[in-house]
Amino acid sequence: MPDRVALDPAAAARDALPMAGASSVISPEYPPDALASRLAADIADERREVATFAFCDSRGTLLGTRRILSPCTISVDLPLRRIVADAVLLDAVRVVMAHNHPMGEAWPSRADRDVTARLARALAAVDTRLIDHVVVGRDGATWSFRAAGLL
């Protein structure tokens, strides 16, 4: 299954993050932790590694999503250029990411830490901030880069 991208709000709400009419998904009423939790819940039961992204504007309105499904269970190749291009295309200023470890714990690997740093730098180059990257373990437990002070 190829990666799926929903670059309009209606498709984003329908395909990846049912928003139940909410227009702002990152706001004082709906903090980034809640959006990260929704992304994490969306991929918690996947049997292969999946990465999912939510792109938001400065008010926290969801502009679109991208979901990347790996052909294997132990890694997912993140196309950083495509993710940055999505942010630019959508004029997003905030991005929230989640990915799962279907065969392991929620603890981030060295590769997870490296790609997060690379993605944060790449997004910053286009004035976009990576708000959080949540890792989801096989048991549904999560680990947040934001909560750990790494973003």
Coordinates of C-alpha atoms in Angstrom, one line a residue, residues 27-151:
S27 CA -5.0 25.6 20.4
P28 CA -5.3 26.3 24.2
E29 CA -8.5 24.2 24.0
Y30 CA -6.9 21.4 22.0
P31 CA -3.2 21.2 22.8
P32 CA -0.6 19.5 20.5
D33 CA -0.6 16.5 22.9
A34 CA -4.2 15.8 22.0
L35 CA -3.4 15.8 18.3
A36 CA -0.4 13.6 18.8
S37 CA -2.5 11.2 20.8
R38 CA -5.0 11.0 18.0
L39 CA -2.3 10.3 15.5
A40 CA -0.9 7.7 17.8
A41 CA -4.2 6.0 18.3
D42 CA -4.7 5.9 14.5
I43 CA -1.6 3.7 14.1
A44 CA -1.5 1.8 17.4
D45 CA -2.9 -1.5 15.9
E46 CA -0.9 -1.5 12.7
R47 CA 1.1 -4.7 12.1
R48 CA 3.7 -2.8 10.0
E49 CA 5.6 0.3 10.8
V50 CA 3.6 3.4 9.9
A51 CA 4.4 7.1 10.1
T52 CA 1.7 9.7 10.1
F53 CA 1.9 13.5 9.9
A54 CA -0.6 16.3 10.6
F55 CA 0.1 19.7 9.1
C56 CA -1.4 22.8 10.8
D57 CA -1.5 26.6 10.2
S58 CA -0.6 29.2 12.8
R59 CA -4.1 29.0 14.4
G60 CA -3.8 25.2 14.8
T61 CA -6.2 24.4 12.0
L62 CA -5.6 21.0 10.4
L63 CA -4.6 21.6 6.8
G64 CA -3.8 18.0 5.7
T65 CA -2.2 14.7 6.7
R66 CA 0.2 12.2 5.3
R67 CA 0.4 8.5 6.2
I68 CA 3.4 6.4 5.2
L69 CA 3.1 2.7 5.4
S70 CA 6.3 0.6 5.4
P71 CA 6.5 -2.7 3.5
C72 CA 8.1 -4.2 6.6
T73 CA 7.6 -4.4 10.4
I74 CA 10.9 -2.9 11.6
S75 CA 11.4 0.4 9.9
V76 CA 9.8 3.1 7.8
D77 CA 11.7 5.2 5.3
L78 CA 10.7 8.9 5.8
P79 CA 10.9 10.9 2.6
L80 CA 12.0 14.2 4.3
R81 CA 11.8 16.1 1.0
R82 CA 8.2 15.1 0.5
I83 CA 7.2 15.9 4.1
V84 CA 8.8 19.4 3.8
A85 CA 7.2 19.8 0.4
D86 CA 3.8 19.0 1.9
A87 CA 4.4 21.6 4.6
V88 CA 5.3 24.2 2.0
L89 CA 2.4 23.3 -0.3
L90 CA -0.1 23.5 2.6
D91 CA 1.5 26.7 4.0
A92 CA 1.8 24.8 7.3
V93 CA 3.7 26.3 10.2
R94 CA 3.3 23.3 12.6
V95 CA 3.7 19.6 12.1
V96 CA 2.9 16.8 14.4
M97 CA 4.3 13.3 13.7
A98 CA 3.7 9.8 15.1
H99 CA 5.1 6.4 14.2
N100 CA 4.7 3.0 15.6
H101 CA 7.0 0.1 16.7
P102 CA 4.7 -2.8 16.1
M103 CA 7.3 -5.3 17.3
G104 CA 8.7 -3.4 20.2
E105 CA 8.6 -0.7 22.9
A106 CA 7.7 2.9 22.6
W107 CA 11.3 3.9 23.4
P108 CA 12.8 5.8 20.4
S109 CA 15.7 4.2 18.6
R110 CA 18.9 6.0 17.7
A111 CA 17.5 6.2 14.1
D112 CA 14.3 7.7 15.4
R113 CA 16.2 10.4 17.3
D114 CA 18.4 11.2 14.2
V115 CA 15.5 11.4 11.7
T116 CA 13.5 13.6 14.2
A117 CA 16.4 16.0 14.4
R118 CA 16.9 16.0 10.6
L119 CA 13.2 16.6 10.0
A120 CA 13.0 19.4 12.6
R121 CA 16.0 21.1 10.9
A122 CA 14.5 20.6 7.4
L123 CA 11.1 22.0 8.5
A124 CA 12.7 24.9 10.3
A125 CA 14.5 25.9 7.0
V126 CA 11.0 26.6 5.6
D127 CA 9.7 28.4 8.8
T128 CA 7.8 25.3 10.0
R129 CA 8.1 23.8 13.5
L130 CA 7.9 20.1 14.3
I131 CA 5.7 20.3 17.4
D132 CA 6.0 16.6 18.4
H133 CA 7.0 13.2 17.4
V134 CA 5.3 10.4 19.3
V135 CA 6.5 6.8 19.2
V136 CA 3.9 4.1 19.8
G137 CA 4.9 0.7 21.1
R138 CA 3.2 -2.7 20.4
D139 CA 1.3 -2.4 23.6
G140 CA -0.1 1.0 22.8
A141 CA 2.3 2.8 25.1
T142 CA 3.6 6.1 23.8
W143 CA 6.8 8.2 24.1
S144 CA 6.8 11.9 23.2
F145 CA 9.8 13.9 22.0
R146 CA 8.0 17.0 23.1
A147 CA 7.3 15.7 26.6
A148 CA 10.9 14.6 26.9
G149 CA 12.1 18.1 26.1
L150 CA 13.7 17.1 22.8
L151 CA 11.4 19.3 20.7

